[in-house]
Short mmCIF file of C-alpha atoms in Angstrom, two decimals:
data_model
loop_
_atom_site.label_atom_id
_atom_site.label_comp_id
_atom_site.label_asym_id
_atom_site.label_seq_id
_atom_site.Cartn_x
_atom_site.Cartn_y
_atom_site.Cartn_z
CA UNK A 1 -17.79 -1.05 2.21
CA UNK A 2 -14.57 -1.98 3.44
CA UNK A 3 -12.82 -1.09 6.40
CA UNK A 4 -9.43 -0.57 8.24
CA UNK A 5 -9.49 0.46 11.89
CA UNK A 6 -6.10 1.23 13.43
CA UNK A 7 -7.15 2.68 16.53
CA UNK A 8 -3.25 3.05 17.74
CA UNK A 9 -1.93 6.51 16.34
CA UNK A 10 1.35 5.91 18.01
CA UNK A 11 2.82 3.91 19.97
CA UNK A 12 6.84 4.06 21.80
CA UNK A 13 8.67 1.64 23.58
CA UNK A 14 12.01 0.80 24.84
CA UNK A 15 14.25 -1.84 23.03
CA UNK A 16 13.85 -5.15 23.52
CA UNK A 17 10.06 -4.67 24.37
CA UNK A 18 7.71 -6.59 23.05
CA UNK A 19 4.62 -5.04 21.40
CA UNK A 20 1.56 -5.26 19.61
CA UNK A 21 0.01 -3.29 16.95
CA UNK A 22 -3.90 -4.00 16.22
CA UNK A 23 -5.86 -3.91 13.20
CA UNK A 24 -9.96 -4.04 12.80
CA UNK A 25 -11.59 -5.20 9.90
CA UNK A 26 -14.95 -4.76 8.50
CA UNK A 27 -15.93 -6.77 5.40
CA UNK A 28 -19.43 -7.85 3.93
CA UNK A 29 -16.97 -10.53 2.15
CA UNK A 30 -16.71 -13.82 2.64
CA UNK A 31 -13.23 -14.35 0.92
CA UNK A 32 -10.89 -11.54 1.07
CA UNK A 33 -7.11 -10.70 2.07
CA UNK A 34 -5.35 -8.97 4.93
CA UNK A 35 -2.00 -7.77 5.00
CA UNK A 36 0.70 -5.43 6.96
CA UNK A 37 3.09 -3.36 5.15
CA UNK A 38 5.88 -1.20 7.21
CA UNK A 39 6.80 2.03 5.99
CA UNK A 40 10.07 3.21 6.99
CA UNK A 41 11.04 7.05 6.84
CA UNK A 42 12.64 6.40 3.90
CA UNK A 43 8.73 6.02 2.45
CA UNK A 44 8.53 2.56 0.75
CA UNK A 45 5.75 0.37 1.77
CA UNK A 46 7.21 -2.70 2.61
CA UNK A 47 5.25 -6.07 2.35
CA UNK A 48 5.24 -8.35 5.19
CA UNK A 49 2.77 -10.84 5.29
CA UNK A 50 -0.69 -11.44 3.44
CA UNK A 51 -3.46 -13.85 4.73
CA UNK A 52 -6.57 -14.91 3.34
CA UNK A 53 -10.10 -15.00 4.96
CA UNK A 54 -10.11 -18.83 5.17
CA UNK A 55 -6.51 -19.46 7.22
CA UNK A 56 -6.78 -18.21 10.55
CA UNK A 57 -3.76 -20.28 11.84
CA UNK A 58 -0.94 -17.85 13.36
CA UNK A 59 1.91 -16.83 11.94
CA UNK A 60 5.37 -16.53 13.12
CA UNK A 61 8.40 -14.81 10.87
CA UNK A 62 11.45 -14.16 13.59
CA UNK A 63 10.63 -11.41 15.55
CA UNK A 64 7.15 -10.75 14.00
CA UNK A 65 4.00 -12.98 14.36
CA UNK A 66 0.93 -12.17 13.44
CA UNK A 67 -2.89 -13.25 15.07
CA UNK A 68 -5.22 -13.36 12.93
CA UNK A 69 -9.46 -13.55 14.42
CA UNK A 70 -12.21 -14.09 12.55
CA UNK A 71 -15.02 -13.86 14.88
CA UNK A 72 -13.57 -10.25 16.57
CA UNK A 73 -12.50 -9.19 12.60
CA UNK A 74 -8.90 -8.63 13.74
CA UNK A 75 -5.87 -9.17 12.22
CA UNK A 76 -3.22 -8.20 15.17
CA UNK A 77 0.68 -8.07 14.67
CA UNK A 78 3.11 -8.50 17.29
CA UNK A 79 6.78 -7.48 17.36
CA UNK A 80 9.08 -9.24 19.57
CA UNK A 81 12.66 -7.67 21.51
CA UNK A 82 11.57 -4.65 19.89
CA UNK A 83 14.77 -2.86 18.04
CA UNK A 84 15.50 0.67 16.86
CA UNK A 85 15.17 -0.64 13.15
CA UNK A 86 11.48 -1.25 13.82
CA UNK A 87 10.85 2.39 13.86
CA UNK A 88 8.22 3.09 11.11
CA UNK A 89 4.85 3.68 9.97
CA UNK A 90 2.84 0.28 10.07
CA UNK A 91 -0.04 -0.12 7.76
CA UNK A 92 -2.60 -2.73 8.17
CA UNK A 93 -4.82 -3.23 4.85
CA UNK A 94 -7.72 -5.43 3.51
CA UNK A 95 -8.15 -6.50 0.04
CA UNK A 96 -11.21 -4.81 -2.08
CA UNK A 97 -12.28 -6.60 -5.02
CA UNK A 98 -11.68 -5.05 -8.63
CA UNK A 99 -12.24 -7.02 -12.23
CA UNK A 100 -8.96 -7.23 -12.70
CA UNK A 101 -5.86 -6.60 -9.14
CA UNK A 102 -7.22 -5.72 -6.26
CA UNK A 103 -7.65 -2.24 -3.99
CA UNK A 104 -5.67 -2.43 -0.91
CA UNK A 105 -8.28 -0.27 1.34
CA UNK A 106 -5.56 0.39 4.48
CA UNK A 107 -6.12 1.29 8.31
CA UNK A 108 -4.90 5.31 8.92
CA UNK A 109 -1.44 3.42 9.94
CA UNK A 110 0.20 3.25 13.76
CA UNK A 111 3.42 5.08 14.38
CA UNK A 112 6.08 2.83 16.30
CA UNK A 113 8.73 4.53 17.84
CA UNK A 114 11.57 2.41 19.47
CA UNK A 115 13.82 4.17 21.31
CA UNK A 116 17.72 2.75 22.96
CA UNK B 1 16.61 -8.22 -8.08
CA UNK B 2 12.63 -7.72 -9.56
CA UNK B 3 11.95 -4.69 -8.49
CA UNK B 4 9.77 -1.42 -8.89
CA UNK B 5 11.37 1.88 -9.38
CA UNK B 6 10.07 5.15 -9.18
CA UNK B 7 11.58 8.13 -10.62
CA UNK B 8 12.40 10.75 -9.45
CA UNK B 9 12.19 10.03 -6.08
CA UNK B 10 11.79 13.89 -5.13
CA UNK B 11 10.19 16.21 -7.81
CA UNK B 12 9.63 19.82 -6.92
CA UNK B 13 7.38 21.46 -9.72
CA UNK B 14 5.60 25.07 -9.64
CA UNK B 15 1.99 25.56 -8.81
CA UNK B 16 -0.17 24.66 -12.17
CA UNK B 17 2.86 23.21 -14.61
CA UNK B 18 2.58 19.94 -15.81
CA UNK B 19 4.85 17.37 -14.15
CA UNK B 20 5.22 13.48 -15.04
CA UNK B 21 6.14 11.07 -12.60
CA UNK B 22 7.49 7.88 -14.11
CA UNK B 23 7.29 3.82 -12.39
CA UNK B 24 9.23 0.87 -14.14
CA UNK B 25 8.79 -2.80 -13.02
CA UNK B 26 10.67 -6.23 -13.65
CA UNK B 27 8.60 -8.52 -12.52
CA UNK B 28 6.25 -8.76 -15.09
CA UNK B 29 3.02 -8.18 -13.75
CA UNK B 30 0.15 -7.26 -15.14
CA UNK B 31 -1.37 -4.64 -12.97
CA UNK B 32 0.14 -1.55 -11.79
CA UNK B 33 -1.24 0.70 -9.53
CA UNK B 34 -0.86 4.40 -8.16
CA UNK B 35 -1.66 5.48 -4.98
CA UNK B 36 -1.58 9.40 -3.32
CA UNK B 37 -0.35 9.70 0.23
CA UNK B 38 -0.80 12.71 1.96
CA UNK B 39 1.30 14.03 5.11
CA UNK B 40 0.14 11.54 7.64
CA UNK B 41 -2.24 10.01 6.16
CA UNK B 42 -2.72 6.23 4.44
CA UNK B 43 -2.08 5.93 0.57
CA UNK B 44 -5.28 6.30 -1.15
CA UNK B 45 -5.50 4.71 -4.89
CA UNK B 46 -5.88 6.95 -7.60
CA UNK B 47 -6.40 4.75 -10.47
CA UNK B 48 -4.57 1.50 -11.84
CA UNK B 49 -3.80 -0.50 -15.17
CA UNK B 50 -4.68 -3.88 -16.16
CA UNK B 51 -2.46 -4.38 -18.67
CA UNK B 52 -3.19 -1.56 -21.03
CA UNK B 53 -6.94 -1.07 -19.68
CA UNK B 54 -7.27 1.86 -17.17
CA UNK B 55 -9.56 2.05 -14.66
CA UNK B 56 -9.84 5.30 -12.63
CA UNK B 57 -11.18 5.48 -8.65
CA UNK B 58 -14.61 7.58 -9.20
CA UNK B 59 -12.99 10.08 -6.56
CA UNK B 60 -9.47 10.91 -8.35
CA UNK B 61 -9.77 14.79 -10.23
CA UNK B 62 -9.39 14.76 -13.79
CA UNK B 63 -6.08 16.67 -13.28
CA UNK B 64 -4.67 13.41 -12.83
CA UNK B 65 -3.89 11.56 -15.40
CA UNK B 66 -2.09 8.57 -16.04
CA UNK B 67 -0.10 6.31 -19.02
CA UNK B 68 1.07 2.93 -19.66
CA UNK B 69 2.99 2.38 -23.34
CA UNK B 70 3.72 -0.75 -22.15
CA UNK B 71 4.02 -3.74 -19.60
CA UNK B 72 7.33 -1.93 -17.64
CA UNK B 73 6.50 1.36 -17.55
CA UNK B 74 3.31 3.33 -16.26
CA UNK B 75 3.75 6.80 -16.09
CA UNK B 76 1.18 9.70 -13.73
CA UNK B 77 0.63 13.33 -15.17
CA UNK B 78 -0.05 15.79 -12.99
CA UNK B 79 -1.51 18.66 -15.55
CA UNK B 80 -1.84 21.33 -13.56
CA UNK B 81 -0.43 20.84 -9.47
CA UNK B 82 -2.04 22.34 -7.23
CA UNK B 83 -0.68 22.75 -3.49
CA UNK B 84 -3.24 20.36 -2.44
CA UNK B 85 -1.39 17.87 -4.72
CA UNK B 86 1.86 17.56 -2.64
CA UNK B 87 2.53 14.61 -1.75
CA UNK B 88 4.20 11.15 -1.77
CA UNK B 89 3.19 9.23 -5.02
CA UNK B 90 3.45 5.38 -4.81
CA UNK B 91 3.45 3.32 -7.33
CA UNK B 92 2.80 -0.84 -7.27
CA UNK B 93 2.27 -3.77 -8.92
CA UNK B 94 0.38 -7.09 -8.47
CA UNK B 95 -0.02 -10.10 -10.48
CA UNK B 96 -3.62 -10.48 -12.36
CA UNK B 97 -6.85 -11.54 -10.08
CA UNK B 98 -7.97 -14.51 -12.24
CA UNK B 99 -11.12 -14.90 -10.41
CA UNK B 100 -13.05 -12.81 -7.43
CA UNK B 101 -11.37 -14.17 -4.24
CA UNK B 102 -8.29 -14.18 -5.52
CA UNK B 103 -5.75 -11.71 -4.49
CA UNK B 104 -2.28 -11.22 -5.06
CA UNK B 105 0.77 -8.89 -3.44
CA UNK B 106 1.10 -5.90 -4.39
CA UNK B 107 4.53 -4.44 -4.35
CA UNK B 108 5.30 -1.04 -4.07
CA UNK B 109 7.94 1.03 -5.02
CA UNK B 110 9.94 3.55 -3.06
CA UNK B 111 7.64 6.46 -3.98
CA UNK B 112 8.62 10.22 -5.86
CA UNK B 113 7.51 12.97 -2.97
CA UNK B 114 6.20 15.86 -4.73
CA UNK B 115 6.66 19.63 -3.89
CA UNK B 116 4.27 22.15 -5.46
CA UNK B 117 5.71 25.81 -4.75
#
């Protein structure tokens, strides 16, 4: 069965800090999908980046980059100069096969607080 | 802008009367899903729609139940809330898997948080 670890309940910094949010996978597949979403406290899941099983070349959006692991089965997302706006609820997730869409089966989610 | 919207985005209902949450999409995909998310907790799918074929997680009570009339619109029923049942309901789409391995987005919307009093 699939499986999400997000062994960082919550985690604070200062602004302008970087920091690094991890994400453990376990998966008996040999194609599948992993993805962050951010969830603000307004409550929308936001999407921010989705990689398959077969690209393991990093990924760099602005402040965010992401690194992704096969052989340790992590998917690891790093947020650089930290700001107040990064405040949320971020959910790593791995794709779970279904006939027809897919299940997103996500991590229990890592709190980032960013204070000024 | 495509978009999924979720209405109401706060719905306070009493314990055990029916209440219907309602999702609209424009961007025309085919699958919609709906996921529960407790206090703290990650969303957890309760069943979604390909097209107008439903397919329900094995886990999700029979009090939940769920429409789609058509490609836009999916709708959740709630038939009789419990106080277990509040909680943030997400809604989100994806385009069709065409083949195992393939996965698309899925997009959520900005969720309806229910109260049960």
């Amino acid at each position: 069965a699939q499986k999400v670890t997000q062994a960082q309940t919550e985690i604070s910094v200062v602004e302008k800090e970087d920091v690094t949010l991890d994400c453990v996978y376990e998966t008996r597949d040999t194609t599948y999908y992993l993805f962050w979403y951010k969830q603000p406290p307004s409550g929308e899941l936001v999407f921010l980046i989705r990689r398959n099983s077969f690209d393991e070349q990093n990924e760099i959006s602005g402040r965010y980059s992401w690194n992704f692991q096969k052989s340790t089965s992590s998917f690891n997302f790093t947020i650089t100069a930290s700001q107040v706006v990064d405040s949320a609820v971020y959910f790593c997730a791995l794709s779970d096969y279904m006939e027809y869409g897919n299940k997103l089966v996500f991590g229990a989610g890592t709190i980032l607080r960013v204070k000024s | 802008d495509a978009m999924v919207i979720q209405n109401p985005r706060y719905q306070v209902t009493q314990f055990g009367k029916p209440v219907t949450l309602s999702c609209s999409q424009t961007l025309n995909h085919n699958v919609m899903y709906w996921y529960q998310q407790k206090s703290s907790q990650a969303p957890k799918l309760l069943f979604h729609y390909y097209d107008k074929d439903f397919n329900n997680e094995a886990d999700t009570p029979d009090n939940f139940q769920s429409r789609r009339p058509n490609t836009s619109f999916c709708f959740l029923d709630i038939r009789s809330p419990g106080l277990g049942d509040a909680a943030m309901y997400l809604c989100a789409t994806s385009r069709e898997s065409a083949e195992r391995g393939s996965t698309d987005t899925q997009y959520f919307g900005p969720g309806t948080r229910l109260t049960v009093l």
